Coordinates of C-alpha atoms in Angstrom, one line a residue:
Chain O
M51 CA -33.7 14.3 -9.1
K52 CA -30.1 14.4 -10.4
L53 CA -28.8 13.1 -7.1
Q54 CA -31.5 10.4 -7.2
S55 CA -30.3 9.0 -10.5
N56 CA -26.6 9.2 -9.6
W57 CA -27.4 7.4 -6.5
R58 CA -29.3 4.7 -8.2
S59 CA -26.7 4.0 -10.8
S60 CA -23.8 3.9 -8.5
S61 CA -25.5 1.7 -6.0
A62 CA -26.5 -0.6 -8.8
I63 CA -22.9 -0.8 -10.0
A64 CA -21.6 -1.5 -6.5
T65 CA -24.1 -4.3 -6.1
L66 CA -23.3 -5.8 -9.5
A67 CA -19.6 -5.7 -8.8
T68 CA -20.1 -7.4 -5.4
V69 CA -22.2 -10.1 -6.9
L70 CA -19.7 -10.7 -9.7
A71 CA -16.8 -10.9 -7.3
V72 CA -18.6 -13.4 -5.1
A73 CA -19.8 -15.5 -8.0
T74 CA -16.3 -15.8 -9.5
P75 CA -15.5 -19.4 -10.5
V76 CA -12.3 -20.7 -8.9
A77 CA -9.4 -22.4 -10.5
V78 CA -8.9 -21.5 -14.1
K79 CA -5.7 -22.8 -15.7
A80 CA -3.8 -20.7 -18.2
Q81 CA -3.4 -22.4 -21.5
V82 CA 0.2 -21.3 -22.1
P83 CA 2.7 -23.5 -20.1
T84 CA 4.4 -21.4 -17.4
V85 CA 7.7 -22.1 -15.7
R86 CA 7.6 -20.8 -12.2
V87 CA 10.8 -19.7 -10.5
D88 CA 11.3 -18.1 -7.1
G89 CA 14.1 -17.6 -4.6
S90 CA 17.3 -15.7 -4.0
S91 CA 17.7 -12.0 -5.1
T92 CA 21.4 -12.8 -5.8
V93 CA 20.5 -15.3 -8.5
F94 CA 17.6 -13.2 -9.8
P95 CA 19.5 -11.1 -12.4
I96 CA 20.9 -14.3 -14.1
T97 CA 17.6 -16.1 -14.1
Q98 CA 15.7 -13.0 -15.3
A99 CA 18.2 -12.6 -18.2
V100 CA 17.8 -16.3 -19.2
A101 CA 14.0 -16.1 -18.8
E102 CA 13.8 -13.0 -21.0
E103 CA 15.8 -14.5 -23.9
F104 CA 14.2 -18.0 -23.5
Q105 CA 10.7 -16.5 -23.9
A106 CA 11.8 -14.4 -26.8
E107 CA 13.2 -17.5 -28.5
Q108 CA 10.0 -19.6 -27.8
R109 CA 7.9 -16.8 -29.3
G110 CA 5.2 -16.6 -26.7
N111 CA 4.7 -20.4 -26.4
V112 CA 6.2 -20.5 -22.9
R113 CA 6.0 -18.2 -20.0
V114 CA 8.5 -17.8 -17.2
T115 CA 7.8 -16.0 -14.0
V116 CA 10.5 -15.1 -11.4
G117 CA 9.9 -14.1 -7.8
V118 CA 12.3 -12.8 -5.3
S119 CA 11.5 -14.1 -1.8
G120 CA 15.1 -14.9 -0.8
T121 CA 16.9 -18.2 -0.7
G122 CA 15.0 -19.5 2.4
G123 CA 11.7 -18.1 1.3
G124 CA 12.2 -19.6 -2.1
F125 CA 12.7 -23.1 -0.6
Q126 CA 9.5 -22.7 1.4
K127 CA 7.6 -22.3 -1.9
F128 CA 9.7 -25.0 -3.6
C129 CA 9.4 -27.8 -1.0
I130 CA 5.6 -28.1 -1.0
E131 CA 3.2 -30.0 -3.2
D132 CA 2.5 -28.1 -6.4
G133 CA 5.2 -25.6 -5.5
T134 CA 7.6 -23.7 -7.8
H135 CA 9.4 -25.6 -10.5
I136 CA 12.8 -24.0 -9.9
S137 CA 14.3 -22.3 -6.9
N138 CA 17.1 -19.8 -7.0
A139 CA 19.6 -20.2 -4.2
S140 CA 22.7 -18.3 -3.2
R141 CA 23.8 -21.2 -0.9
P142 CA 23.4 -25.0 -0.9
I143 CA 20.0 -26.3 0.4
K144 CA 20.0 -26.8 4.2
D145 CA 19.3 -30.2 5.8
S146 CA 16.1 -28.8 7.3
E147 CA 14.9 -27.6 3.9
A148 CA 15.9 -30.9 2.2
E149 CA 13.8 -32.7 4.8
A150 CA 10.8 -30.4 4.1
C151 CA 11.2 -31.3 0.4
E152 CA 11.3 -35.0 1.2
A153 CA 8.2 -34.7 3.4
A154 CA 6.3 -33.0 0.6
G155 CA 7.5 -35.6 -1.9
V156 CA 9.6 -33.1 -3.9
E157 CA 12.8 -34.6 -5.4
F158 CA 15.2 -31.9 -6.5
I159 CA 18.3 -31.7 -8.8
E160 CA 21.0 -29.3 -7.5
I161 CA 22.6 -27.3 -10.3
P162 CA 25.4 -24.8 -9.7
V163 CA 25.1 -22.0 -12.3
A164 CA 27.8 -19.4 -11.4
Y165 CA 30.3 -18.1 -8.8
D166 CA 29.7 -15.1 -6.7
A167 CA 32.6 -13.5 -4.9
I168 CA 31.7 -12.0 -1.5
S169 CA 33.5 -8.6 -1.6
V170 CA 34.7 -6.9 1.5
V171 CA 34.6 -3.2 0.8
V172 CA 35.5 0.1 2.4
S173 CA 34.9 3.7 1.2
D174 CA 37.5 5.0 -1.3
E175 CA 38.2 7.7 1.3
N176 CA 39.4 5.1 3.7
D177 CA 43.2 5.3 3.6
F178 CA 44.3 2.7 6.2
I179 CA 42.8 -0.7 5.3
E180 CA 44.5 -2.2 2.3
S181 CA 44.2 -5.9 3.2
M182 CA 43.1 -8.1 6.0
T183 CA 43.9 -11.6 7.1
L184 CA 41.1 -14.0 7.6
E185 CA 41.8 -13.8 11.4
Q186 CA 41.3 -10.1 11.3
L187 CA 38.1 -10.4 9.3
T188 CA 36.8 -13.0 11.8
M189 CA 37.9 -10.9 14.7
L190 CA 36.0 -8.0 13.2
W191 CA 32.7 -9.8 12.5
S192 CA 32.6 -12.4 15.3
V193 CA 29.8 -12.2 17.9
E194 CA 32.5 -12.4 20.6
S195 CA 34.0 -9.1 19.4
Q196 CA 30.8 -7.3 20.0
D197 CA 31.9 -5.7 23.2
D198 CA 35.7 -5.8 22.8
V199 CA 36.3 -4.7 19.2
T200 CA 34.7 -1.3 18.7
L201 CA 37.7 0.7 17.4
W202 CA 39.8 0.0 14.3
S203 CA 42.9 0.1 16.5
D204 CA 41.5 -2.9 18.5
I205 CA 42.3 -5.0 15.4
D206 CA 45.5 -3.4 14.2
P207 CA 47.4 -0.9 16.4
D208 CA 48.4 0.9 13.2
W209 CA 44.8 1.7 12.3
P210 CA 43.2 4.8 13.8
A211 CA 41.3 4.7 17.1
E212 CA 38.0 5.4 15.5
E213 CA 34.7 3.8 15.9
I214 CA 34.0 0.8 13.6
E215 CA 30.9 1.1 11.4
L216 CA 29.7 -2.2 9.9
Y217 CA 27.2 -2.9 7.1
G218 CA 26.1 -6.3 5.8
P219 CA 23.2 -8.3 4.5
G220 CA 20.3 -9.3 6.8
A221 CA 20.1 -12.8 8.4
D222 CA 17.6 -14.0 5.8
S223 CA 20.1 -13.7 3.0
G224 CA 22.1 -16.5 1.5
T225 CA 25.1 -14.2 1.4
F226 CA 24.9 -13.8 5.2
D227 CA 24.6 -17.6 5.7
Y228 CA 27.7 -18.2 3.5
F229 CA 29.7 -15.5 5.2
V230 CA 28.9 -16.9 8.7
E231 CA 29.2 -20.6 8.0
D232 CA 32.0 -20.8 5.5
V233 CA 34.1 -17.6 6.0
I234 CA 34.2 -16.5 9.6
E235 CA 32.8 -19.9 10.9
V236 CA 31.5 -18.3 14.1
D237 CA 28.2 -16.5 14.7
S238 CA 28.0 -13.0 13.3
R239 CA 28.0 -10.0 15.6
T240 CA 24.6 -8.2 15.6
D241 CA 25.6 -4.6 16.2
Y242 CA 25.9 -3.9 12.5
T243 CA 23.5 -2.2 10.1
P244 CA 21.8 -5.0 8.2
S245 CA 19.9 -4.5 4.9
E246 CA 18.3 -6.8 2.4
D247 CA 19.0 -4.2 -0.2
D248 CA 22.7 -4.2 -1.1
N249 CA 22.5 -0.7 -2.5
V250 CA 21.8 0.5 1.1
I251 CA 25.1 -1.2 2.1
V252 CA 26.8 0.6 -0.8
R253 CA 25.5 4.0 0.4
G254 CA 26.3 3.2 4.0
V255 CA 29.9 2.2 3.4
S256 CA 30.6 4.9 0.9
G257 CA 29.4 7.5 3.3
S258 CA 32.0 7.0 6.0
E259 CA 35.8 6.4 5.9
F260 CA 35.5 4.3 9.0
A261 CA 32.8 1.9 7.6
L262 CA 33.2 -1.6 6.2
G263 CA 30.7 -3.9 4.6
Y264 CA 30.4 -7.0 2.4
F265 CA 28.1 -8.2 -0.4
G266 CA 28.3 -9.8 -3.8
L267 CA 30.9 -8.9 -6.4
T268 CA 28.6 -7.3 -8.9
Y269 CA 27.7 -4.5 -6.4
Y270 CA 31.4 -3.8 -6.0
L271 CA 32.0 -3.7 -9.7
N272 CA 29.1 -1.3 -10.2
N273 CA 30.3 1.1 -7.5
Q274 CA 34.1 1.2 -7.9
D275 CA 33.9 5.0 -8.1
E276 CA 32.9 5.1 -4.4
L277 CA 34.1 1.9 -3.0
R278 CA 37.4 0.1 -2.6
A279 CA 37.8 -3.7 -2.2
V280 CA 39.9 -5.1 0.6
A281 CA 42.3 -7.8 -0.3
V282 CA 41.7 -10.9 2.0
Q283 CA 44.4 -13.4 2.7
N284 CA 43.5 -16.8 1.2
E285 CA 44.4 -20.3 2.4
D286 CA 47.9 -20.1 0.7
G287 CA 48.7 -16.9 2.5
D288 CA 48.3 -14.6 -0.5
F289 CA 46.3 -11.3 -0.3
V290 CA 43.8 -11.5 -3.1
Y291 CA 41.3 -8.9 -4.5
P292 CA 37.9 -10.0 -5.7
S293 CA 37.7 -10.3 -9.5
A294 CA 36.5 -12.7 -12.1
D295 CA 40.1 -13.9 -12.6
S296 CA 40.9 -14.5 -9.0
V297 CA 37.6 -16.4 -8.6
N298 CA 38.3 -18.5 -11.7
D299 CA 41.8 -19.5 -10.7
G300 CA 40.5 -20.4 -7.3
S301 CA 42.8 -18.0 -5.5
Y302 CA 39.9 -15.9 -4.1
N303 CA 39.0 -18.3 -1.3
P304 CA 37.2 -18.7 1.0
L305 CA 35.1 -15.8 -0.1
S306 CA 34.0 -17.1 -3.5
R307 CA 31.0 -19.2 -3.4
P308 CA 28.9 -21.1 -6.0
I309 CA 25.2 -20.1 -6.5
Y310 CA 22.6 -22.6 -7.6
I311 CA 19.3 -23.3 -9.1
Y312 CA 17.3 -26.3 -7.7
V313 CA 14.9 -28.0 -10.2
N314 CA 11.9 -30.1 -9.2
K315 CA 12.6 -33.4 -10.9
Q316 CA 9.0 -34.3 -11.3
A317 CA 8.2 -31.0 -12.9
A318 CA 11.1 -31.3 -15.3
E319 CA 9.8 -34.8 -16.4
D320 CA 6.2 -33.8 -16.6
I321 CA 6.5 -30.3 -18.2
P322 CA 8.8 -30.3 -21.2
E323 CA 9.0 -26.5 -21.0
V324 CA 10.7 -26.7 -17.6
A325 CA 13.3 -29.1 -18.9
A326 CA 13.8 -26.9 -22.0
F327 CA 14.3 -23.9 -19.8
V328 CA 16.9 -25.6 -17.6
E329 CA 18.8 -26.8 -20.7
Y330 CA 18.7 -23.3 -22.2
Y331 CA 19.9 -22.0 -18.9
L332 CA 23.0 -24.3 -18.9
E333 CA 23.8 -24.0 -22.6
N334 CA 23.9 -20.2 -22.4
A335 CA 24.9 -19.7 -18.8
D336 CA 28.4 -18.5 -19.7
D337 CA 27.1 -15.5 -21.7
F338 CA 24.3 -14.5 -19.3
V339 CA 26.4 -14.9 -16.2
S340 CA 29.1 -12.6 -17.5
A341 CA 26.5 -10.1 -18.8
V342 CA 25.2 -9.5 -15.3
D343 CA 28.8 -9.3 -13.7
Y344 CA 28.9 -12.7 -12.1
V345 CA 31.7 -15.2 -12.7
P346 CA 30.8 -18.2 -15.0
L347 CA 31.8 -21.7 -14.0
P348 CA 34.4 -23.5 -16.2
S349 CA 32.7 -25.0 -19.2
E350 CA 33.3 -28.6 -18.1
D351 CA 31.3 -27.8 -15.0
Y352 CA 28.3 -26.7 -17.1
E353 CA 28.7 -29.9 -19.0
A354 CA 28.8 -31.9 -15.8
A355 CA 25.7 -30.0 -14.6
M356 CA 23.9 -30.8 -17.9
N357 CA 24.8 -34.5 -17.5
R358 CA 23.5 -34.5 -14.0
F359 CA 20.2 -32.8 -15.1
E360 CA 19.7 -35.2 -18.0
S361 CA 20.4 -38.3 -15.9
G362 CA 18.1 -36.9 -13.2
E363 CA 20.5 -37.3 -10.3
T364 CA 18.6 -35.9 -7.2
G365 CA 19.7 -34.8 -3.8
A366 CA 22.1 -32.3 -2.3
I367 CA 25.3 -33.7 -3.8
R368 CA 28.3 -31.4 -4.7
L369 CA 29.1 -31.5 -8.4
R370 CA 32.8 -31.6 -7.5
E371 CA 35.0 -30.4 -4.6
G372 CA 34.0 -26.8 -3.8
L373 CA 30.9 -26.7 -6.0
Chain D
M244 CA -10.3 37.9 38.6
S245 CA -8.9 41.1 39.9
E246 CA -9.7 44.4 38.4
L247 CA -7.3 45.5 35.6
S248 CA -6.4 49.1 34.8
P249 CA -7.1 50.1 31.1
A250 CA -3.4 50.2 30.4
A251 CA -2.8 46.7 31.8
L252 CA -5.8 45.5 29.9
L253 CA -4.4 46.9 26.7
S254 CA -1.0 45.3 27.2
N255 CA -2.7 42.0 28.1
L256 CA -4.7 42.2 24.9
K257 CA -1.5 43.0 22.9
T258 CA 0.3 40.0 24.2
R259 CA -2.6 37.7 23.5
R260 CA -2.8 39.1 19.9
V261 CA 1.0 38.5 19.5
V262 CA 0.6 34.9 20.6
N263 CA -2.3 34.5 18.3
R264 CA -0.4 35.8 15.3
G265 CA 2.6 33.9 16.4
F266 CA 0.8 30.6 16.2
A267 CA -0.6 31.4 12.7
V268 CA 2.9 32.1 11.5
L269 CA 4.1 28.9 13.1
G270 CA 1.4 27.0 11.4
I271 CA 2.0 28.4 8.0
L272 CA 5.7 27.7 8.4
A273 CA 5.0 24.1 9.3
I274 CA 2.8 23.6 6.3
A275 CA 5.3 25.4 4.0
I276 CA 8.2 23.2 5.2
A277 CA 6.3 20.0 4.8
T278 CA 5.0 20.9 1.4
L279 CA 8.4 22.1 0.3
I280 CA 10.1 18.9 1.3
L281 CA 7.5 16.9 -0.5
L282 CA 7.8 19.0 -3.6
V283 CA 11.5 18.8 -3.6
L284 CA 11.4 15.0 -3.2
L285 CA 8.8 14.5 -5.9
S286 CA 10.4 16.8 -8.4
Q287 CA 13.8 15.2 -7.7
M288 CA 12.3 11.8 -8.5
L289 CA 10.5 13.1 -11.5
I290 CA 13.6 14.7 -12.9
R291 CA 15.7 11.6 -12.3
G292 CA 13.2 9.5 -14.1
L293 CA 12.6 11.9 -16.9
P294 CA 14.9 10.1 -19.5
R295 CA 12.8 7.0 -19.2
F296 CA 9.4 8.5 -19.9
S297 CA 8.1 7.4 -23.2
G298 CA 5.3 5.3 -24.6
D299 CA 7.7 2.3 -24.6
F300 CA 8.2 2.6 -20.9
F301 CA 4.5 2.0 -20.3
L302 CA 4.2 -0.7 -23.0
S303 CA 7.3 -2.9 -22.3
F304 CA 7.8 -5.7 -19.9
P305 CA 10.7 -5.7 -17.4
S306 CA 14.1 -6.5 -19.0
R307 CA 17.7 -7.0 -18.0
F308 CA 18.5 -3.9 -20.2
P309 CA 17.6 -0.7 -18.3
E310 CA 16.7 1.3 -21.4
K311 CA 14.4 -1.5 -22.6
A312 CA 12.8 -2.3 -19.3
G313 CA 9.2 -1.1 -18.8
I314 CA 6.3 -1.2 -16.4
L315 CA 3.6 -2.8 -18.4
S316 CA 3.0 -5.9 -16.2
A317 CA 3.4 -3.7 -13.1
W318 CA 0.8 -1.0 -13.8
V319 CA -1.7 -3.5 -15.2
G320 CA -1.2 -5.6 -12.1
T321 CA -1.6 -2.7 -9.8
I322 CA -4.8 -1.5 -11.5
L323 CA -6.3 -5.0 -11.4
V324 CA -5.4 -5.7 -7.8
M325 CA -6.8 -2.3 -6.7
L326 CA -10.0 -3.2 -8.6
V327 CA -10.4 -6.3 -6.6
T328 CA -9.6 -4.4 -3.4
V329 CA -12.2 -1.7 -4.0
T330 CA -14.8 -4.3 -5.0
A331 CA -14.3 -6.3 -1.8
A332 CA -13.4 -3.7 0.8
V333 CA -15.8 -0.8 0.0
P334 CA -19.2 -2.6 0.2
L335 CA -18.0 -4.9 3.0
G336 CA -16.5 -2.0 5.0
I337 CA -19.4 0.4 4.5
A338 CA -21.9 -2.4 5.4
S339 CA -20.0 -3.3 8.5
G340 CA -19.8 0.4 9.5
I341 CA -23.5 0.8 9.0
Y342 CA -24.3 -2.3 11.1
L343 CA -22.0 -1.4 13.9
E344 CA -23.2 2.2 14.0
E345 CA -26.9 2.0 13.3
Y346 CA -28.0 -1.6 14.1
A347 CA -25.7 -3.3 16.5
P348 CA -27.1 -3.5 20.1
K349 CA -24.7 -1.9 22.6
N350 CA -23.4 -4.9 24.5
W351 CA -20.1 -6.5 25.3
L352 CA -20.0 -8.2 21.9
S353 CA -20.2 -5.0 19.9
D354 CA -17.7 -3.4 22.3
F355 CA -15.4 -6.3 21.7
I356 CA -15.8 -5.9 17.9
E357 CA -15.2 -2.2 18.1
V358 CA -12.0 -2.6 20.1
N359 CA -10.8 -5.1 17.6
V360 CA -11.6 -3.1 14.5
T361 CA -9.8 -0.1 15.9
N362 CA -6.8 -2.1 16.8
L363 CA -6.7 -3.9 13.4
A364 CA -6.2 -0.5 11.7
G365 CA -2.8 -0.3 13.4
V366 CA -1.5 -3.9 12.7
P367 CA 1.6 -3.9 10.5
S368 CA 0.9 -4.9 6.9
I369 CA 3.2 -7.9 6.9
I370 CA 0.9 -9.6 9.4
Y371 CA -1.9 -9.3 6.9
G372 CA 0.4 -10.9 4.4
L373 CA 1.0 -13.9 6.7
L374 CA -2.7 -14.2 7.4
A375 CA -3.5 -14.1 3.7
L376 CA -0.8 -16.7 3.0
G377 CA -2.3 -19.1 5.4
L378 CA -6.0 -18.4 4.6
F379 CA -6.2 -17.5 1.0
V380 CA -3.2 -19.3 -0.5
Y381 CA -3.0 -22.5 1.5
N382 CA -6.4 -23.1 3.0
L383 CA -8.6 -21.8 0.2
G384 CA -6.2 -22.7 -2.6
M385 CA -6.4 -19.4 -4.4
G386 CA -2.7 -19.4 -5.2
D387 CA -0.5 -16.4 -5.7
S388 CA -3.1 -14.6 -7.9
I389 CA -4.6 -11.2 -8.4
L390 CA -7.6 -12.3 -6.4
T391 CA -5.5 -13.2 -3.4
A392 CA -3.6 -9.9 -3.6
G393 CA -6.8 -7.9 -3.9
L394 CA -8.5 -9.6 -1.0
T395 CA -5.3 -9.3 1.1
L396 CA -5.2 -5.5 0.6
A397 CA -9.0 -5.4 1.1
L398 CA -8.4 -6.9 4.6
L399 CA -5.7 -4.4 5.2
I400 CA -7.9 -1.4 4.5
L401 CA -11.2 -2.8 5.8
P402 CA -10.6 -1.4 9.4
I403 CA -9.9 2.0 7.9
V404 CA -13.1 2.0 5.9
V405 CA -15.2 0.7 8.8
V406 CA -13.9 3.3 11.2
T407 CA -14.3 6.2 8.9
T408 CA -17.8 5.0 7.9
R409 CA -18.8 5.0 11.5
E410 CA -17.4 8.4 12.1
A411 CA -19.2 9.8 9.0
L412 CA -22.5 8.3 10.1
R413 CA -22.1 9.7 13.6
A414 CA -21.6 13.2 12.2
V415 CA -25.1 13.2 10.6
P416 CA -27.3 15.4 12.8
T417 CA -29.8 13.4 14.9
N418 CA -32.7 15.7 13.9
I419 CA -32.4 14.3 10.4
R420 CA -32.9 10.8 11.6
E421 CA -35.7 11.9 14.0
A422 CA -37.5 13.8 11.2
A423 CA -37.4 10.7 9.0
Y424 CA -38.6 8.4 11.8
A425 CA -41.4 10.9 12.5
T426 CA -42.7 10.3 9.0
G427 CA -42.8 6.6 9.6
A428 CA -39.6 5.5 7.8
T429 CA -38.0 2.2 8.9
K430 CA -34.5 2.1 10.1
W431 CA -33.3 0.9 6.7
Q432 CA -35.1 3.7 5.0
V433 CA -33.6 6.2 7.4
T434 CA -30.1 4.8 6.8
W435 CA -30.3 4.4 3.1
D436 CA -32.3 7.4 2.0
H437 CA -30.9 10.0 4.5
V438 CA -28.0 9.1 6.7
L439 CA -25.9 7.3 4.2
R440 CA -26.5 9.8 1.5
Y441 CA -25.4 12.7 3.7
S442 CA -22.4 10.9 5.0
L443 CA -21.2 9.5 1.7
S444 CA -18.7 12.2 0.9
S445 CA -16.9 11.7 4.3
I446 CA -17.0 7.9 3.7
M447 CA -15.3 8.4 0.4
T448 CA -12.5 10.2 2.2
G449 CA -11.9 7.1 4.3
V450 CA -11.9 5.0 1.2
I451 CA -9.3 7.2 -0.5
I452 CA -7.0 7.0 2.6
G453 CA -7.4 3.3 2.6
L454 CA -6.7 2.8 -1.1
S455 CA -3.7 5.2 -1.1
R456 CA -2.3 3.0 1.6
A457 CA -3.0 -0.2 -0.3
I458 CA -1.5 0.9 -3.6
G459 CA 1.9 1.4 -2.1
E460 CA 2.1 -1.9 -0.2
T461 CA 4.8 -4.3 -1.0
A462 CA 5.4 -6.6 2.0
P463 CA 2.1 -8.4 2.2
L464 CA 2.1 -9.0 -1.5
I465 CA 5.6 -10.5 -1.6
T466 CA 4.6 -12.7 1.3
I467 CA 1.7 -14.2 -0.7
G468 CA 3.9 -14.7 -3.7
A469 CA 3.7 -11.7 -6.0
L470 CA 6.3 -12.0 -8.7
T471 CA 9.2 -9.8 -9.6
Y472 CA 9.8 -10.7 -13.2
I473 CA 6.7 -11.4 -15.3
A474 CA 6.6 -10.7 -19.0
F475 CA 2.9 -11.4 -19.8
L476 CA -0.5 -10.0 -19.0
P477 CA -3.5 -11.8 -17.6
E478 CA -5.9 -13.3 -20.1
P479 CA -8.2 -10.4 -21.3
P480 CA -11.8 -10.9 -20.2
L481 CA -13.1 -9.6 -23.5
N482 CA -12.6 -10.7 -27.1
P483 CA -10.9 -8.4 -29.6
D484 CA -13.7 -8.8 -32.1
F485 CA -17.4 -8.1 -32.0
P486 CA -19.4 -8.8 -29.8
F487 CA -16.4 -8.5 -27.5
V488 CA -18.2 -10.2 -24.6
P489 CA -17.2 -13.9 -24.5
L490 CA -20.4 -15.8 -25.3
T491 CA -21.2 -19.5 -25.2
A492 CA -23.9 -21.6 -26.6
R493 CA -25.0 -23.0 -23.3
F494 CA -26.7 -21.4 -20.3
P495 CA -25.8 -18.8 -18.9
F496 CA -24.5 -17.9 -22.4
L497 CA -21.6 -16.1 -21.0
N498 CA -18.1 -17.6 -20.7
F499 CA -17.5 -16.8 -17.0
Q500 CA -14.2 -18.7 -17.1
Q501 CA -12.8 -16.3 -19.6
L502 CA -14.4 -13.3 -18.0
F503 CA -12.7 -14.0 -14.7
A504 CA -9.5 -15.7 -15.7
W505 CA -7.5 -12.6 -14.9
L506 CA -8.4 -13.0 -11.3
H507 CA -6.3 -16.1 -11.1
A508 CA -3.4 -14.8 -13.1
P509 CA 0.1 -14.4 -11.5
F510 CA 1.1 -10.7 -11.3
T511 CA 3.4 -8.0 -10.1
V512 CA 2.6 -4.5 -8.9
M513 CA 4.3 -1.1 -9.2
P514 CA 5.9 -0.9 -5.7
I515 CA 7.5 -4.4 -6.1
Q516 CA 8.9 -3.3 -9.5
V517 CA 10.3 -0.1 -8.0
F518 CA 11.8 -2.0 -5.1
N519 CA 13.4 -4.5 -7.5
W520 CA 15.0 -1.8 -9.7
V521 CA 16.2 0.1 -6.7
S522 CA 18.0 -2.9 -5.3
L523 CA 19.7 -3.9 -8.6
P524 CA 23.5 -3.3 -8.8
D525 CA 23.4 -1.5 -12.2
K526 CA 22.8 2.1 -11.5
D527 CA 20.9 2.7 -14.7
F528 CA 18.0 0.8 -13.2
H529 CA 17.7 3.4 -10.5
I530 CA 16.5 5.8 -13.3
N531 CA 13.8 3.3 -14.1
A532 CA 12.9 3.1 -10.4
A533 CA 12.5 6.9 -10.2
A534 CA 10.4 6.9 -13.4
A535 CA 8.2 4.1 -12.1
G536 CA 7.9 5.8 -8.7
S537 CA 6.7 9.0 -10.4
V538 CA 4.1 6.9 -12.3
L539 CA 3.0 5.3 -9.0
I540 CA 2.5 8.7 -7.5
G541 CA 0.6 9.8 -10.6
M542 CA -1.7 6.7 -10.3
T543 CA -2.4 7.5 -6.6
L544 CA -3.2 11.1 -7.4
T545 CA -5.5 10.1 -10.3
M546 CA -7.3 7.7 -8.0
N547 CA -7.7 10.4 -5.3
A548 CA -8.8 13.0 -7.9
F549 CA -11.5 10.6 -9.1
A550 CA -12.7 10.0 -5.6
I551 CA -12.8 13.7 -4.9
Y552 CA -14.8 14.2 -8.0
L553 CA -17.3 11.5 -6.9
R554 CA -17.4 13.1 -3.5
H555 CA -18.2 16.4 -5.1
R556 CA -21.0 14.8 -7.2
F557 CA -22.6 13.2 -4.1
R558 CA -22.4 16.4 -2.1
K559 CA -24.2 18.4 -4.7
G560 CA -27.8 19.1 -4.0
I561 CA -27.5 18.2 -0.3
K562 CA -28.7 20.9 2.0
W563 CA -29.4 20.7 5.6

């Protein structure tokens, strides 16, 4: 008898639950306006910090959501009808992505928000690599070296004849795109250990004195006890270490890169909270960017970005040379 | 076989006993090693995360400050998504299993379905994410909501539930069916009153395996647009004051919109939160990740314990 009643009630609950699930009305809009952001994991810490403080300041009248689907994945959700309002990007939008936006009728405003310095790192047990020329870096990472450059002594005869171990971001990452297109300017070799999680690269490089990897500055700054940065020769011929100062004075080239947010112009016009969020972002960018170990832009660039946003200038146009 | 002398027979017996005991030792060793590794990993994670365990950790939203960052939106999201998954996958999976095992005629079509269901159980989860992105998000316009996520994970575990249901039904002795038929019961009565009741405890095992897989999934949910930073909860379906249930003046007197608004809310889940914290550069967040990982394990174990309890209840009073 006991079994019987248990059986009855549980089957009744299951039936009820099924009916409710099927009978659910579709499309209910939340009353509180929500700013939707998605995109690069590199930009995420800044946008999260801004979102947290912005929501606190607005006292629950605005909601901000931030996703992490990568720069490319973010643009796929941005360049569609009724897509995200803002897309985080660790590289400028590609032509193909801009075309997708145009096809979907999405006009965007490009806003640089900070600098990131791609840091080339080795383990602190490594005692032979102090600095590299851009040619050496290119030789190390080029796809053409895949078969020929396998020992450190292949690059510099003074370096040991030990196997090279390479770690780097995966091909979906904006960091990878920038490194390939603007630093080494040839296709990347593929026989390295790729990871979307930069902490995996940290662990990989710190684990072997013959390993080398690259990622954003903040991961280097947080792991200086295990890693050492390699000074890379810039366009003027100086060997420069990654730091906020060397990025700011422009000497850390070509490895420093601007990172961006892209704002849907229509959303900024229609939803006052989106515009308020972007304005708050730019007004406070300096503090938030430094707080998460990225390098802020000079204040006149934030002003120029604000002017661009307020005038509604759309398209992939550099704010100034190098930005 | 040739004749063996008593001495040879004894030594033969001895070797066979040694092999027998040897395997038992090997088996215990294998289990001990596996359990030990698991225990070490779990306790290591638990100890790492210990400094974060407090009421605040469960009641705060994610934050850029590791000490302030909590898992409120993540655990609520996980529970709600699993609720949708259970509601969709369990009835559908068990019903499909019953049909395929008890009702379906044995022809090429049911063979075809069977091969497909079995293969689906081995498809990588990201593929389900892509399928759901196309079907639920774009075609059906359900957006990146709890409903989409729950249904995606339901698809993911459906093959597991179907296959285990079929195996559970198959394990019920034929004489039980035949006895029921002999008293004039219809196929449905045989299935519902006897076969299903006896096999329910094994079916629950399949459901547990499926749900344990679903609760740890990240990839398909990121594909459909689960968020990483979200600092609010879905609209509550019930009102804070009496009579709690949202009522309206018009028929059907129940505010279904409010009751089901949470299904359409944006969300995040525990594994995504863990992954995000692990990948952040600030090492203090790795402590949060360990704590959240321990909570996720705790949630899985609680879910399993509940299912085992149910299984126990169902099994009570059944005697063959």
